[in-house]
CSV table of C-alpha atoms and ligand atoms in Angstrom, one decimal:
chain,number,residue,atom,x,y,z
W,23,UNK,CA,112.2,110.4,70.2
W,24,UNK,CA,111.7,107.4,73.2
W,25,UNK,CA,108.4,105.5,72.4
W,26,UNK,CA,105.7,105.6,75.4
W,27,UNK,CA,103.0,103.0,75.5
W,28,UNK,CA,99.2,103.4,76.8
W,29,UNK,CA,100.1,102.1,80.6
W,30,UNK,CA,96.8,100.6,82.3
W,31,UNK,CA,98.5,99.1,85.0
W,32,UNK,CA,96.9,99.5,88.8
W,33,UNK,CA,100.1,100.8,90.7
W,34,UNK,CA,102.6,101.7,90.6
W,35,UNK,CA,100.6,103.5,87.1
W,36,UNK,CA,101.0,105.9,85.0
W,37,UNK,CA,102.4,109.5,85.3
W,38,UNK,CA,101.1,112.3,83.4
W,39,UNK,CA,103.9,112.9,80.9
W,40,UNK,CA,105.0,116.7,81.1
W,41,UNK,CA,105.6,115.6,85.0
W,42,UNK,CA,108.4,112.9,83.5
W,43,UNK,CA,109.9,115.0,81.1
W,44,UNK,CA,110.1,118.4,83.6
W,45,UNK,CA,111.7,115.9,86.2
W,46,UNK,CA,114.1,115.0,83.6
W,47,UNK,CA,114.6,118.4,82.2
W,48,UNK,CA,115.7,119.7,86.7
W,49,UNK,CA,117.3,115.9,87.3
W,50,UNK,CA,120.9,117.4,87.2
W,51,UNK,CA,120.2,120.9,87.9
W,52,UNK,CA,117.4,121.6,90.3
W,53,UNK,CA,116.6,125.0,90.6
W,54,UNK,CA,119.3,126.4,90.4
W,55,UNK,CA,121.2,124.5,93.0
W,56,UNK,CA,123.8,122.7,90.7
W,57,UNK,CA,122.4,119.5,92.6
W,58,UNK,CA,119.4,117.2,91.5
W,59,UNK,CA,116.4,117.4,94.3
W,60,UNK,CA,118.2,113.7,95.6
W,61,UNK,CA,121.5,115.1,96.4
W,62,UNK,CA,120.2,118.0,98.2
W,63,UNK,CA,119.3,118.3,102.0
W,64,UNK,CA,116.3,117.8,103.1
W,65,UNK,CA,117.5,120.8,106.0
W,66,UNK,CA,117.7,123.3,102.6
W,67,UNK,CA,115.4,125.9,101.6
W,68,UNK,CA,115.0,124.5,98.1
W,69,UNK,CA,113.7,121.4,99.5
W,70,UNK,CA,111.4,123.7,102.1
W,71,UNK,CA,109.7,125.3,99.1
W,72,UNK,CA,109.5,121.9,97.8
W,73,UNK,CA,107.1,120.6,100.2
W,74,UNK,CA,105.9,123.5,101.8
W,75,UNK,CA,104.1,123.9,97.9
W,76,UNK,CA,103.1,120.6,97.5
W,77,UNK,CA,100.9,121.1,100.8
W,78,UNK,CA,99.5,124.4,99.6
W,79,UNK,CA,98.2,123.0,96.6
W,80,UNK,CA,97.1,119.9,98.2
W,81,UNK,CA,94.7,122.5,100.3
W,82,UNK,CA,93.8,124.4,97.3
W,83,UNK,CA,92.9,121.5,94.9
W,84,UNK,CA,90.4,120.4,98.0
W,85,UNK,CA,89.6,123.5,100.1
W,86,UNK,CA,91.3,122.5,102.8
W,87,UNK,CA,90.8,125.3,106.0
W,88,UNK,CA,94.0,125.2,108.7
W,89,UNK,CA,91.7,122.8,110.3
W,90,UNK,CA,93.8,119.9,108.4
W,91,UNK,CA,97.2,119.1,108.4
W,92,UNK,CA,99.1,117.4,105.3
W,93,UNK,CA,101.6,114.6,106.1
W,94,UNK,CA,104.2,112.6,103.9
W,95,UNK,CA,104.7,109.2,106.0
W,96,UNK,CA,107.1,106.6,104.8
W,97,UNK,CA,105.1,102.8,104.3
W,98,UNK,CA,102.5,103.6,101.9
W,99,UNK,CA,98.7,102.9,102.6
W,100,UNK,CA,100.0,99.3,104.4
W,101,UNK,CA,101.5,101.4,107.3
W,102,UNK,CA,98.5,103.6,108.0
W,103,UNK,CA,96.7,100.5,108.3
W,104,UNK,CA,98.3,100.0,111.2
W,105,UNK,CA,98.8,103.7,112.4
W,106,UNK,CA,95.0,104.9,112.5
W,107,UNK,CA,93.7,102.3,115.3
W,108,UNK,CA,97.0,102.9,117.1
W,109,UNK,CA,96.3,106.8,117.1
W,110,UNK,CA,92.6,107.3,116.6
W,111,UNK,CA,91.6,104.6,119.3
W,112,UNK,CA,89.0,106.4,122.3
W,113,UNK,CA,88.8,103.8,125.6
W,114,UNK,CA,85.5,102.6,125.9
W,115,UNK,CA,84.3,103.1,122.3
W,116,UNK,CA,84.3,100.6,119.5
W,117,UNK,CA,86.3,101.5,116.3
W,118,UNK,CA,84.0,101.2,113.5
W,119,UNK,CA,84.8,100.0,109.7
W,120,UNK,CA,83.3,98.3,106.6
W,121,UNK,CA,84.8,96.1,104.7
W,122,UNK,CA,84.4,96.2,101.0
W,123,UNK,CA,87.4,94.3,99.7
W,124,UNK,CA,90.9,93.1,100.2
W,125,UNK,CA,92.7,96.3,101.0
W,126,UNK,CA,89.4,96.9,104.1
W,127,UNK,CA,90.1,93.5,105.0
W,128,UNK,CA,93.6,94.3,105.7
W,129,UNK,CA,92.8,97.7,107.5
W,130,UNK,CA,90.6,95.1,109.6
W,131,UNK,CA,93.1,93.2,110.6
W,132,UNK,CA,95.2,95.4,112.3
W,133,UNK,CA,92.7,96.7,113.7
W,134,UNK,CA,92.3,93.9,115.8
W,135,UNK,CA,95.8,92.7,116.3
W,136,UNK,CA,95.7,95.9,118.6
W,137,UNK,CA,93.1,94.8,120.6
W,138,UNK,CA,90.2,97.1,119.9
W,139,UNK,CA,86.2,96.6,119.8
W,140,UNK,CA,86.4,96.6,115.7
W,141,UNK,CA,82.8,96.2,114.7
W,142,UNK,CA,82.0,95.3,110.4
W,143,UNK,CA,79.2,97.6,110.3
W,144,UNK,CA,78.5,96.6,106.4
W,145,UNK,CA,80.6,93.9,103.8
W,146,UNK,CA,80.0,92.5,100.2
W,147,UNK,CA,82.2,89.6,101.5
W,148,UNK,CA,79.4,87.6,100.5
W,149,UNK,CA,79.8,88.4,97.0
W,150,UNK,CA,82.8,88.0,96.4
W,151,UNK,CA,83.0,92.4,97.1
W,152,UNK,CA,81.1,92.9,93.2
W,153,UNK,CA,79.1,95.3,95.3
W,154,UNK,CA,79.5,98.8,97.5
W,155,UNK,CA,76.7,98.1,100.8
W,156,UNK,CA,75.4,101.7,100.7
W,157,UNK,CA,73.2,101.5,103.5
W,158,UNK,CA,75.3,101.5,106.2
W,159,UNK,CA,74.0,102.1,109.7
W,160,UNK,CA,76.1,103.9,111.7
W,161,UNK,CA,74.8,104.4,115.5
W,162,UNK,CA,77.2,107.6,116.1
W,163,UNK,CA,79.1,105.6,119.0
W,164,UNK,CA,82.5,104.6,117.2
W,165,UNK,CA,85.8,106.9,117.5
W,166,UNK,CA,86.0,106.2,113.9
W,167,UNK,CA,84.4,105.1,110.5
W,168,UNK,CA,86.9,103.6,108.5
W,169,UNK,CA,86.2,102.5,104.6
W,170,UNK,CA,88.3,102.5,101.3
W,171,UNK,CA,86.8,104.7,98.6
W,172,UNK,CA,87.9,102.9,95.8
W,173,UNK,CA,88.7,99.0,95.6
W,174,UNK,CA,91.5,98.6,93.0
W,175,UNK,CA,91.3,95.0,93.2
W,176,UNK,CA,87.5,94.4,92.9
W,177,UNK,CA,86.8,97.2,90.9
W,178,UNK,CA,84.1,98.9,93.2
W,179,UNK,CA,84.0,102.5,94.2
W,180,UNK,CA,81.5,104.6,96.7
W,181,UNK,CA,79.6,106.8,94.5
W,182,UNK,CA,78.2,108.8,97.5
W,183,UNK,CA,80.2,108.5,100.9
W,184,UNK,CA,78.6,106.7,103.7
W,185,UNK,CA,76.2,108.7,106.3
W,186,UNK,CA,78.9,108.8,109.3
W,187,UNK,CA,76.6,110.3,112.0
W,188,UNK,CA,78.4,112.2,113.5
W,189,UNK,CA,81.3,109.8,113.8
W,190,UNK,CA,84.3,111.4,112.2
W,191,UNK,CA,85.0,108.9,108.9
W,192,UNK,CA,88.7,107.9,108.2
W,193,UNK,CA,89.3,106.5,104.7
W,194,UNK,CA,91.4,105.0,102.5
W,195,UNK,CA,91.8,106.8,99.6
W,196,UNK,CA,94.9,105.7,97.9
W,197,UNK,CA,93.6,104.4,94.5
W,198,UNK,CA,91.2,107.9,93.7
W,199,UNK,CA,92.7,110.1,95.7
W,200,UNK,CA,92.6,113.5,94.0
W,201,UNK,CA,90.6,111.6,90.7
W,202,UNK,CA,87.0,113.4,91.8
W,203,UNK,CA,85.8,116.4,94.2
W,204,UNK,CA,84.4,115.6,97.3
W,205,UNK,CA,83.4,117.5,100.6
W,206,UNK,CA,86.0,117.0,103.3
W,207,UNK,CA,83.6,117.9,106.2
W,208,UNK,CA,82.5,114.3,107.6
W,209,UNK,CA,86.6,113.6,107.6
W,210,UNK,CA,89.2,113.0,110.5
W,211,UNK,CA,91.3,111.5,108.6
W,212,UNK,CA,92.3,110.3,104.5
W,213,UNK,CA,95.5,108.6,103.4
W,214,UNK,CA,96.7,107.3,100.1
W,215,UNK,CA,99.3,105.4,99.0
W,216,UNK,CA,101.1,107.6,96.5
W,217,UNK,CA,101.6,105.3,93.7
W,218,UNK,CA,98.3,105.2,92.0
W,219,UNK,CA,97.3,108.6,91.5
W,220,UNK,CA,100.1,111.0,92.8
W,221,UNK,CA,103.5,109.3,92.3
W,222,UNK,CA,105.8,107.5,92.8
W,223,UNK,CA,106.3,104.0,95.7
W,224,UNK,CA,107.8,105.2,99.0
W,225,UNK,CA,105.2,107.7,100.9
W,226,UNK,CA,101.4,108.0,101.8
W,227,UNK,CA,99.5,111.4,101.7
W,228,UNK,CA,97.8,112.3,105.2
W,229,UNK,CA,95.5,114.5,105.7
W,230,UNK,CA,94.8,114.6,109.5
W,231,UNK,CA,92.1,116.9,111.4
W,232,UNK,CA,93.3,118.5,114.2
W,233,UNK,CA,91.3,117.6,116.9
W,234,UNK,CA,92.5,114.2,115.6
W,235,UNK,CA,96.0,115.3,116.2
W,236,UNK,CA,95.0,115.5,119.8
W,237,UNK,CA,93.8,112.0,120.2
W,238,UNK,CA,97.2,110.7,119.2
W,239,UNK,CA,98.3,108.5,122.4
W,240,UNK,CA,101.6,108.9,124.3
W,241,UNK,CA,102.9,106.1,124.9
W,242,UNK,CA,103.7,104.5,121.2
W,243,UNK,CA,106.8,104.8,119.3
W,244,UNK,CA,107.8,108.3,118.3
W,245,UNK,CA,107.3,107.4,114.7
W,246,UNK,CA,104.2,105.9,114.7
W,247,UNK,CA,102.8,109.6,116.3
W,248,UNK,CA,101.0,111.2,113.3
W,249,UNK,CA,102.1,114.7,115.8
W,250,UNK,CA,105.9,113.7,114.9
W,251,UNK,CA,104.9,114.2,111.6
W,252,UNK,CA,102.7,117.7,112.2
W,253,UNK,CA,104.8,119.1,114.5
W,254,UNK,CA,107.7,118.4,112.2
W,255,UNK,CA,106.3,119.4,109.1
W,256,UNK,CA,107.4,115.6,107.8
W,257,UNK,CA,110.5,116.1,108.6
W,258,UNK,CA,110.9,114.8,111.7
W,259,UNK,CA,113.5,112.5,110.4
W,260,UNK,CA,115.1,112.6,106.4
W,261,UNK,CA,111.5,112.3,104.2
W,262,UNK,CA,111.2,110.6,100.9
W,263,UNK,CA,112.6,113.6,99.0
W,264,UNK,CA,112.1,112.4,95.6
W,265,UNK,CA,108.8,111.2,95.9
W,266,UNK,CA,107.4,114.2,97.0
W,267,UNK,CA,109.3,115.7,94.4
W,268,UNK,CA,107.1,114.0,91.9
W,269,UNK,CA,103.8,114.3,93.8
W,270,UNK,CA,104.5,118.0,94.0
W,271,UNK,CA,105.2,117.8,90.0
W,272,UNK,CA,101.8,116.0,90.1
W,273,UNK,CA,99.6,118.4,91.8
W,274,UNK,CA,101.2,121.4,89.4
W,275,UNK,CA,100.3,119.5,86.9
W,276,UNK,CA,96.8,118.9,88.5
W,277,UNK,CA,96.1,122.5,89.7
W,278,UNK,CA,97.7,124.1,86.3
W,279,UNK,CA,97.2,122.0,83.2
W,280,UNK,CA,93.9,120.3,84.1
W,281,UNK,CA,92.9,123.2,85.9
W,282,UNK,CA,91.2,121.6,89.4
W,283,UNK,CA,89.7,118.4,90.2
W,284,UNK,CA,86.1,119.3,88.7
W,285,UNK,CA,87.4,119.3,85.5
W,286,UNK,CA,90.2,115.9,86.5
W,287,UNK,CA,86.1,114.0,87.7
W,288,UNK,CA,84.8,114.8,84.2
W,289,UNK,CA,88.0,113.9,82.2
W,290,UNK,CA,87.9,110.6,84.7
W,291,UNK,CA,84.1,110.4,84.0
W,292,UNK,CA,84.3,110.5,80.2
W,293,UNK,CA,87.4,107.6,80.5
W,294,UNK,CA,85.0,105.3,82.1
W,295,UNK,CA,82.1,105.6,80.7
W,296,UNK,CA,84.1,105.3,77.2
W,297,UNK,CA,85.1,101.6,78.8
W,298,UNK,CA,81.7,101.0,80.7
W,299,UNK,CA,80.0,101.4,77.6
W,300,UNK,CA,82.1,99.3,75.0
W,301,UNK,CA,81.4,96.2,78.3
W,302,UNK,CA,77.3,97.0,78.4
W,303,UNK,CA,77.5,96.6,75.0
W,304,UNK,CA,79.6,93.1,74.4
W,305,UNK,CA,78.5,89.8,75.1
W,306,UNK,CA,82.0,89.2,74.9
W,307,UNK,CA,83.4,91.1,77.8
W,308,UNK,CA,82.0,91.5,80.7
W,309,UNK,CA,81.8,93.9,84.0
W,310,UNK,CA,83.0,91.8,87.2
W,311,UNK,CA,81.2,95.3,89.5
W,312,UNK,CA,77.6,96.0,90.1
W,313,UNK,CA,76.7,99.4,88.0
W,314,UNK,CA,75.9,101.2,90.8
W,315,UNK,CA,79.1,100.3,92.5
W,316,UNK,CA,81.9,100.7,89.2
W,317,UNK,CA,84.6,101.6,89.7
W,318,UNK,CA,86.0,104.5,87.1
W,319,UNK,CA,89.6,104.3,88.5
W,320,UNK,CA,89.9,100.4,88.2
W,321,UNK,CA,87.2,99.0,85.5
W,322,UNK,CA,87.2,94.5,86.2
W,323,UNK,CA,86.2,92.8,83.3
W,324,UNK,CA,86.1,88.7,82.4
W,325,UNK,CA,86.2,87.1,79.3
W,326,UNK,CA,84.6,84.1,78.2
W,327,UNK,CA,87.1,81.4,79.5
W,328,UNK,CA,90.4,82.3,80.9
W,329,UNK,CA,92.8,80.8,77.9
W,330,UNK,CA,91.3,84.0,76.5
W,331,UNK,CA,92.3,86.2,79.1
W,332,UNK,CA,95.5,85.5,78.7
W,333,UNK,CA,95.5,85.3,74.6
W,334,UNK,CA,93.5,88.8,75.1
W,335,UNK,CA,96.7,90.4,77.8
W,336,UNK,CA,99.6,89.0,75.8
W,337,UNK,CA,98.1,90.6,72.3
W,338,UNK,CA,97.1,94.0,74.7
W,339,UNK,CA,100.9,94.1,75.4
W,340,UNK,CA,102.4,93.4,72.1
W,341,UNK,CA,99.8,96.3,70.8
W,342,UNK,CA,101.6,98.9,73.2
W,343,UNK,CA,98.2,98.5,76.1
W,344,UNK,CA,100.3,97.6,79.4
W,345,UNK,CA,98.8,96.0,82.8
W,346,UNK,CA,95.9,94.8,82.2
W,347,UNK,CA,96.0,91.5,83.5
W,348,UNK,CA,93.6,91.5,86.7
W,349,UNK,CA,95.2,91.0,90.5
W,350,UNK,CA,96.3,87.8,91.1
W,351,UNK,CA,94.1,87.0,93.7
W,352,UNK,CA,90.7,87.8,91.4
W,353,UNK,CA,92.0,86.6,88.0
W,354,UNK,CA,90.4,87.9,84.4
W,355,UNK,CA,91.2,91.8,83.3
W,356,UNK,CA,91.1,95.2,85.1
W,357,UNK,CA,92.1,98.4,83.7
W,358,UNK,CA,93.6,101.5,85.7
W,359,UNK,CA,92.1,104.8,84.5
W,360,UNK,CA,94.1,106.9,86.8
W,361,UNK,CA,94.2,110.8,86.1
W,362,UNK,CA,97.0,110.1,83.6
W,363,UNK,CA,95.5,107.9,81.9
W,364,UNK,CA,94.1,110.0,78.9
W,365,UNK,CA,91.2,109.5,77.0
W,366,UNK,CA,93.4,108.7,73.8
W,367,UNK,CA,95.2,105.5,75.8
W,368,UNK,CA,91.0,104.9,76.9
W,369,UNK,CA,89.9,104.7,72.7
W,370,UNK,CA,92.7,102.7,71.4
W,371,UNK,CA,91.7,100.2,74.4
W,372,UNK,CA,88.5,100.2,73.3
W,373,UNK,CA,89.4,99.5,69.8
W,374,UNK,CA,91.8,97.0,71.1
W,375,UNK,CA,89.3,95.5,72.6
W,376,UNK,CA,86.3,95.9,69.9
W,377,UNK,CA,89.4,94.0,67.2
W,378,UNK,CA,89.6,91.2,69.6
W,379,UNK,CA,86.5,90.1,69.9
W,380,UNK,CA,86.2,90.6,66.4
W,381,UNK,CA,88.6,88.2,65.8
W,382,UNK,CA,88.4,85.3,68.7
W,383,UNK,CA,84.2,85.8,70.0
C,22,PLP,C1,97.5,99.1,97.1
C,22,PLP,C2,96.6,99.9,98.0
C,22,PLP,C3,96.8,100.1,99.5
C,22,PLP,C4,98.3,99.3,99.5
C,22,PLP,O1,99.4,100.4,99.5
C,22,PLP,P1,100.9,100.1,99.8
C,22,PLP,O2,101.0,101.5,99.1
C,22,PLP,O3,101.5,98.8,98.9
C,22,PLP,O4,101.2,99.9,101.4
C,22,PLP,C5,95.7,99.8,100.1
C,22,PLP,N1,94.7,100.7,100.0
C,22,PLP,C6,94.1,100.8,98.7
C,22,PLP,C7,93.1,101.2,98.2
C,22,PLP,C8,95.3,100.1,97.6
C,22,PLP,O5,94.9,100.6,96.6
């Protein structure tokens, strides 16, 4: 029996065990082809079925109608930072952004590089992004309103999405995509780098509404146009076949084993409550995000000093609890509780934290 540890990595991160087991099972012979998924042609009916089934599952999970296209685009979420303003800007209109941390800041930078009239409607920078600026006033004149639904590094998450006043919402959902239910109607575009919650690194999933596709300008590179992907079922060139395949297995697990996003959300709430209630009852551990802005995906916390934090992280690793070091830009500790992280793993972490506090506190 292979030893699996409890994985709290921020990305790439844990995948559901049944997904890894099925991938292992099928690696030498995918679906009776006598080849692995990475050895078959992306122009084959076998691969068509993989990508079409994955798209159908996302559409069912999010209740998407035919007004939305689901795309797989190489380059991760960072590529979307530049593709969004390039494809969705409208002459004479500003583009609006909300700045809630490192990734929002990176997205804003790309809009500015393109010389667009980039308005920052709200920001939580003055308090080191420890909260979500819920009070957003959109005047309704922008081409789109961009925000980051979950701030992977700062440990904050929008509990309630900003009110767009008729402007299409554009969202970087990389680190909480498919972790909860939400209404897609106000969204013109949603993107998510796969490696946080839905699969391996190497692609972003993009959900785009038809009226947004119609904005695609003629004079940008072919490969950077959303229409290039929508018109070719994400196979203008060779797609990241293995990534799409694993995403498909994760979606199957979400639908058939978990039973959809409502159930997933319930499990994620339970996991987050388990860890936050420990933080709230302790004076040794201190959460870094404001309570109304806490992320259910990335729980960020500090110990009394950096030396203790170092010892905490290394003792945890020894105990089979991996990935608890905070992002290098902020320090401290972070436990990422993505969909694939089990409640049992979270309970083991809480027990470890209690023991560590007793010994060191
Ligand atoms: C990780 C992350 C990114 C960057 O993703 P890449 O796929 O590495 O480009 C962007 N936004 C958010 C919210 C993230 O968590």
